[in-house]
mmCIF file of C-alpha atoms in Angstrom:
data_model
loop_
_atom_site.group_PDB
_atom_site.id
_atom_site.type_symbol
_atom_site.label_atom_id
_atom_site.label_comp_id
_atom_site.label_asym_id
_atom_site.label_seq_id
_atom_site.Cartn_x
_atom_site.Cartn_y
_atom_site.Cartn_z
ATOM 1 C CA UNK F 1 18.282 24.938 0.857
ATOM 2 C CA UNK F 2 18.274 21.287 1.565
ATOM 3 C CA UNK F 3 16.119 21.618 4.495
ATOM 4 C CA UNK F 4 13.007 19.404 4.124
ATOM 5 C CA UNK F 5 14.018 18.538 0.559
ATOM 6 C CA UNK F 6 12.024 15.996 -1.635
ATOM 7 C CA UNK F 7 11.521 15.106 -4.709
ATOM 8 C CA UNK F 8 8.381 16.274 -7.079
ATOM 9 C CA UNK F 9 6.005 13.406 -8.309
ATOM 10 C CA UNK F 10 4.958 14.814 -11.369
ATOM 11 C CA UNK F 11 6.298 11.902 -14.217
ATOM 12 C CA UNK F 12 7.231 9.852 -11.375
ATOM 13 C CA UNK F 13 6.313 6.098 -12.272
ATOM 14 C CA UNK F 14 3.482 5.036 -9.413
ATOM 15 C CA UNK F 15 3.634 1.576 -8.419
ATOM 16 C CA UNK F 16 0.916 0.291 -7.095
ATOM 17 C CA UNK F 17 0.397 -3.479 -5.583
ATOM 18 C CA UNK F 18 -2.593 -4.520 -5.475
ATOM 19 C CA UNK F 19 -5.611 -2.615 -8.312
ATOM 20 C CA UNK F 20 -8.663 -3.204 -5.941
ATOM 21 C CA UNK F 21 -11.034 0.109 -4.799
ATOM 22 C CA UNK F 22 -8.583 1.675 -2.787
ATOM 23 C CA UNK F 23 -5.052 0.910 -4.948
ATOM 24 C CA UNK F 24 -7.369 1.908 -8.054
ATOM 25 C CA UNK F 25 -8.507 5.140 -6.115
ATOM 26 C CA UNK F 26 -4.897 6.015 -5.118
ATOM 27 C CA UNK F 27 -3.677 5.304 -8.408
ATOM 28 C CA UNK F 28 -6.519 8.193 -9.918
ATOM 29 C CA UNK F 29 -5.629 10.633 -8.037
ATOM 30 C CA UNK F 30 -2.145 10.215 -7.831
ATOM 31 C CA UNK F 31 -1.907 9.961 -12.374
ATOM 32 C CA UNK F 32 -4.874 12.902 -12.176
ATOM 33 C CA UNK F 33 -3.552 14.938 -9.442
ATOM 34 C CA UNK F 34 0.122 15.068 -9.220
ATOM 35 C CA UNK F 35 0.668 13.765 -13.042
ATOM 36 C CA UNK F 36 2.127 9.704 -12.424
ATOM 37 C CA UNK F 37 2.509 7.136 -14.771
ATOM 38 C CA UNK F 38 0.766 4.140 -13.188
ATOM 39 C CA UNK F 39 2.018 1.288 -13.436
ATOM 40 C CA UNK F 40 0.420 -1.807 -11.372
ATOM 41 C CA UNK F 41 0.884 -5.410 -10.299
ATOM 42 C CA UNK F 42 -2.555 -7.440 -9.401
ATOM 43 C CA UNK F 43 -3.560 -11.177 -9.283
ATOM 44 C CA UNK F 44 -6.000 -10.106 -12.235
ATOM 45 C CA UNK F 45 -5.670 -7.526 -14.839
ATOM 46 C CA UNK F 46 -7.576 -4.599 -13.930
ATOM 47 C CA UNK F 47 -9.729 -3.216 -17.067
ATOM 48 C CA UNK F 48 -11.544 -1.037 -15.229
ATOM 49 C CA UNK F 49 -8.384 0.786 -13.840
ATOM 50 C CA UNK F 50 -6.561 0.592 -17.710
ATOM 51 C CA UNK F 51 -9.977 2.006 -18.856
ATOM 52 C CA UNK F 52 -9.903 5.403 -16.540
ATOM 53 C CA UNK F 53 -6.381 5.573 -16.053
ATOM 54 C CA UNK F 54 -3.552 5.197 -18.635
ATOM 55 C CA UNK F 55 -2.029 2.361 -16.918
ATOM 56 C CA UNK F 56 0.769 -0.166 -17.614
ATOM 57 C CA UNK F 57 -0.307 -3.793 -16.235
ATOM 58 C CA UNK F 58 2.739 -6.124 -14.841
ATOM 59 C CA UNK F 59 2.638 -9.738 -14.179
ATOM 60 C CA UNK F 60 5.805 -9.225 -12.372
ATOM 61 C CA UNK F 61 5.726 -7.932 -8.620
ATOM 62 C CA UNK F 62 9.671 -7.411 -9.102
ATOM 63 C CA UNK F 63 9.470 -6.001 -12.500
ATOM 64 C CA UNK F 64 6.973 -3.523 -11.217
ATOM 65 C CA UNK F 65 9.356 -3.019 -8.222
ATOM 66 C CA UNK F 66 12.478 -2.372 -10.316
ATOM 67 C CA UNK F 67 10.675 0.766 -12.521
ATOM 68 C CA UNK F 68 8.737 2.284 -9.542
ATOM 69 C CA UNK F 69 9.891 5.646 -7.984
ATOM 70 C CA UNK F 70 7.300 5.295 -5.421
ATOM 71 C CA UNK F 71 5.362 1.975 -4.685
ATOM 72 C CA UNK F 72 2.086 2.128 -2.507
ATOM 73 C CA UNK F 73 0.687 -1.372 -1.261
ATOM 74 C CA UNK F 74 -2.864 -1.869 -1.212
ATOM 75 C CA UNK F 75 -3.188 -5.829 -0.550
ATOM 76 C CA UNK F 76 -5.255 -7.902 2.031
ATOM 77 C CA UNK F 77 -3.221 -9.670 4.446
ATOM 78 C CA UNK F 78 -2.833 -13.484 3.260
ATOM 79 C CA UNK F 79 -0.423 -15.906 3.696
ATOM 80 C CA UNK F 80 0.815 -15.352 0.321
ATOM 81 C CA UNK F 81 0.796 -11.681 1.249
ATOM 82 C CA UNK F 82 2.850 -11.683 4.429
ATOM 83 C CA UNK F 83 6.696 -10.493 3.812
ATOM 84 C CA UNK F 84 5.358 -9.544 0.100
ATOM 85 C CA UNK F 85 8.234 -6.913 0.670
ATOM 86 C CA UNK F 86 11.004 -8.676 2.269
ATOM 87 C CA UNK F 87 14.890 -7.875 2.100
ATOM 88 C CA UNK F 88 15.460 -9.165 -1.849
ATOM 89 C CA UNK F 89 12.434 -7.416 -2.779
ATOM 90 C CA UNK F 90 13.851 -4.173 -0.966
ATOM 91 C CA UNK F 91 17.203 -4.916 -2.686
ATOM 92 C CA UNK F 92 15.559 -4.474 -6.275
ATOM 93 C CA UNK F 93 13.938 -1.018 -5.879
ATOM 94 C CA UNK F 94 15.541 2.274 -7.026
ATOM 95 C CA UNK F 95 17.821 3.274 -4.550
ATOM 96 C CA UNK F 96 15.978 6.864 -4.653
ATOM 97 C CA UNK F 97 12.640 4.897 -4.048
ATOM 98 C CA UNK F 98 9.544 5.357 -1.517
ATOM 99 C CA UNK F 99 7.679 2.529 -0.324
ATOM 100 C CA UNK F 100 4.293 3.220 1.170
ATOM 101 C CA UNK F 101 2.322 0.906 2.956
ATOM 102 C CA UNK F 102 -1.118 2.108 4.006
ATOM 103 C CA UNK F 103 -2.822 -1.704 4.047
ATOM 104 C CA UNK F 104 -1.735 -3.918 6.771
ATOM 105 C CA UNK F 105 1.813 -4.341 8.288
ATOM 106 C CA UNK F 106 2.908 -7.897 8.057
ATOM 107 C CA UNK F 107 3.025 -7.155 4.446
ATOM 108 C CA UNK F 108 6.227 -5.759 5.111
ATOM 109 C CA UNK F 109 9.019 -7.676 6.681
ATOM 110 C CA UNK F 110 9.924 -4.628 9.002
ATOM 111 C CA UNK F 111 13.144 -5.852 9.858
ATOM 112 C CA UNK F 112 14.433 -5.846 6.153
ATOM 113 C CA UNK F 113 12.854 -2.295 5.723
ATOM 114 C CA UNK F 114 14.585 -0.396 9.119
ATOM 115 C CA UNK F 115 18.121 -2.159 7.277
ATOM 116 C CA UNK F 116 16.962 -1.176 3.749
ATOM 117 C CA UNK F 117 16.508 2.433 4.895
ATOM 118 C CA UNK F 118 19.614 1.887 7.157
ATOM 119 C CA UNK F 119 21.705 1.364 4.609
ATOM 120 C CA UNK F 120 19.757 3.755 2.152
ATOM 121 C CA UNK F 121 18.957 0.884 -0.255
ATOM 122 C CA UNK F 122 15.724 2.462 -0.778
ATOM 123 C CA UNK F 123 15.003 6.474 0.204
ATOM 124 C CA UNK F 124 12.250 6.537 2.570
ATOM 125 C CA UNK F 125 9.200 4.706 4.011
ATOM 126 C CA UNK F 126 5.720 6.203 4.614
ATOM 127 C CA UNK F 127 3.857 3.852 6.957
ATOM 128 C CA UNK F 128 0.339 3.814 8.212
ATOM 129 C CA UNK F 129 0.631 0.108 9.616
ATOM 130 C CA UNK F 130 3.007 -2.163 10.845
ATOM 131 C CA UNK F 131 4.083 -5.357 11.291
ATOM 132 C CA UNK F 132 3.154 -5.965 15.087
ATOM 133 C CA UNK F 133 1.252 -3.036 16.221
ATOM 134 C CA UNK F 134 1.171 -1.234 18.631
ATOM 135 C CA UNK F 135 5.042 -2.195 18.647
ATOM 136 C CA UNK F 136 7.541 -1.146 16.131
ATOM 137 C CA UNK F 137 10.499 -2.655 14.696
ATOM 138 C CA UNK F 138 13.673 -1.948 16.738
ATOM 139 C CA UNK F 139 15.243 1.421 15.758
ATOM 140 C CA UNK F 140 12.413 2.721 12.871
ATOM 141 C CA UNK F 141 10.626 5.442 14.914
ATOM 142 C CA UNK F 142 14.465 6.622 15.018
ATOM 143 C CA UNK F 143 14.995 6.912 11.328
ATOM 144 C CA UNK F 144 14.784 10.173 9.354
ATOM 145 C CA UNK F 145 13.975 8.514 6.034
ATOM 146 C CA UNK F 146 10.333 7.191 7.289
ATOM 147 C CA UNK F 147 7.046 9.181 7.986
ATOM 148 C CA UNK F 148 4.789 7.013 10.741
ATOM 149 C CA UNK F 149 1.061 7.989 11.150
ATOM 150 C CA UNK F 150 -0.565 5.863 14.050
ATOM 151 C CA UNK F 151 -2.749 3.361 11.672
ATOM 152 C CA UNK F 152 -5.214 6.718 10.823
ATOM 153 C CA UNK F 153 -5.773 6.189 6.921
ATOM 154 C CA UNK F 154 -9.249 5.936 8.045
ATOM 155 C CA UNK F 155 -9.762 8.770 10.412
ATOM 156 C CA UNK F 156 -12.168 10.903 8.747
ATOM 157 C CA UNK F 157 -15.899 11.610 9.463
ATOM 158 C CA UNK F 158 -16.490 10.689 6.180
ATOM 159 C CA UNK F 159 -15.071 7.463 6.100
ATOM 160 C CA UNK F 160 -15.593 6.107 9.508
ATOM 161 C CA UNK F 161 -19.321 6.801 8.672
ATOM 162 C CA UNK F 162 -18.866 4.914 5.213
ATOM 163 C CA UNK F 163 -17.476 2.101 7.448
ATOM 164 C CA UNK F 164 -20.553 2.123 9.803
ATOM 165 C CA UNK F 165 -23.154 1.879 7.354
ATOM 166 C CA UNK F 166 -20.695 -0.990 5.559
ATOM 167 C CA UNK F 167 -21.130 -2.697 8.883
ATOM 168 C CA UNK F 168 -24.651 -2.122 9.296
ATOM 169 C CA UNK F 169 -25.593 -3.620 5.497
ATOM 170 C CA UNK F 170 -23.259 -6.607 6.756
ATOM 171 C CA UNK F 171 -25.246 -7.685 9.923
ATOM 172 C CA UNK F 172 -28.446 -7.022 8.138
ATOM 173 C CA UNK F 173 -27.520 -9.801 4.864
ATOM 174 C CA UNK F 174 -26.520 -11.817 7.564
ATOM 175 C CA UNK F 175 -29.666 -11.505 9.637
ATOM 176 C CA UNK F 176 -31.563 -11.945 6.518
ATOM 177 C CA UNK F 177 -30.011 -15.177 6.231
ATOM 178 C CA UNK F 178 -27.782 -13.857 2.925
ATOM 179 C CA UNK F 179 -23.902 -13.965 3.219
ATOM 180 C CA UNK F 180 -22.852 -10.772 3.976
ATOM 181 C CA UNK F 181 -21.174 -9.068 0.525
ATOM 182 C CA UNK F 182 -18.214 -8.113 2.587
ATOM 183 C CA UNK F 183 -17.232 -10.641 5.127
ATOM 184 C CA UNK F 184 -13.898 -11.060 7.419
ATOM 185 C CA UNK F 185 -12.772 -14.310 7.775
ATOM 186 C CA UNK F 186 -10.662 -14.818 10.638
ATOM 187 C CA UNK F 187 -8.175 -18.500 10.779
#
C-alpha cells in the first residue's frame, strides 16, 4: 500500500515564484484543475493573475516559502536569480514540501538541494533543468525523492511551433529596424 505513494494536491497551498505567462498559466491550472490555493511571490504585484485566480500576493520569497506545500519556479535567470533557492532557503520549507523547477537550473543551488533531499529537509524535487547541464549534481540522478525530465517542458508540436513563429516575428522587428518585442540578451 505504500508503493508509489503521494500526496493529493487538492487544498494544497501552490507557491509559485515568479507571476509572468508561464508561472500565471501554471498557477490556473493548477487552482482550476487540481483545486490549489495560490499563493505567489513576484517583483510586481500581479493584478491580472489576482483578477482570474483567487490568489494571495507575498512580498516575501521566504514567507511564501514557509506556507507552500509545493513551490514551482518560473523566473529568468539573473544575477539576482542565481541560487534564489540555496541551502537556508531549503531549510525554511515544509519538511513534506516539493520544489519544482521547470525555468532554468542555476536558480537552484543543486548542491544544497541533493543535501536538502538527503537529509529529507524537504520531500522531493521535480526538475526539468539544472544547474550545469548536461551534468548533474553529484549523487541526484541517485535519489528516490526527485523526478528528472531531460530539459523537455517544451517538447510539444504545439509549442515548439509557438516558439518558431516567436522567432520568426523576432528577426522580422529586427529586420524592420524595430527592437524585437522579445529579445535575449546575452553578458
Amino acid at each position: 500500500p505504500e508503493l508509489f505513494l503521494g500526496s493529493d494536491l487538492s487544498g494544497k497551498a501552490l507557491g509559485i515564484v515568479g507571476a509572468g505567462r508561464i508561472g500565471s498559466g501554471v498557477a490556473r491550472r493548477l487552482a482550476q484543475g487540481f483545486g490549489m490555493k495560490v499563493n505567489y511571490y513576484d517583483i510586481a504585484r500581479s493584478v491580472a493573475l489576482e483578477a482570474e485566480v483567487a490568489s494571495e500576493y507575498y512580498e516575501s520569497l521566504d514567507e511564501l516559502l514557509r506556507v507552500s506545500d509545493v513551490v514551482s519556479l518560473h523566473v529568468p535567470l539573473l544575477p539576482e536569480t542565481k541560487h534564489l533557492i540555496n541551502a537556508e532557503r531549503l531549510a525554511i520549507m515544509k519538511s513534506s514540501a516539493y520544489l519544482v523547477n521547470t525555468a532554468r537550473g542555476p536558480v537552484i543551488d543543486e548542491a544544497a538541494l541533493v543535501a536538502a533531499l538527503k537529509q529529507k529537509t524537504i520531500r522531493g524535487a521535480a526538475l526539468d533543468v539544472f544547474e550545469n547541464e548536461p551534468v548533474l549534481a553529484t549523487d541526484l540522478a541517485t535519489l528516490e525523492n526527485v523526478i528528472i525530465t531531460p530539459h523537455i517542458a517544451s517538447a510539444s508540436e504545439e509549442t515548439r511551433g509557438k516558439m518558431s513563429e516567436l522567432v520568426g516575428y523576432n528577426m522580422n522587428e529586427f529586420f524592420l529596424g524595430h527592437v524585437p518585442p522579445h529579445k535575449v540578451v546575452v553578458e
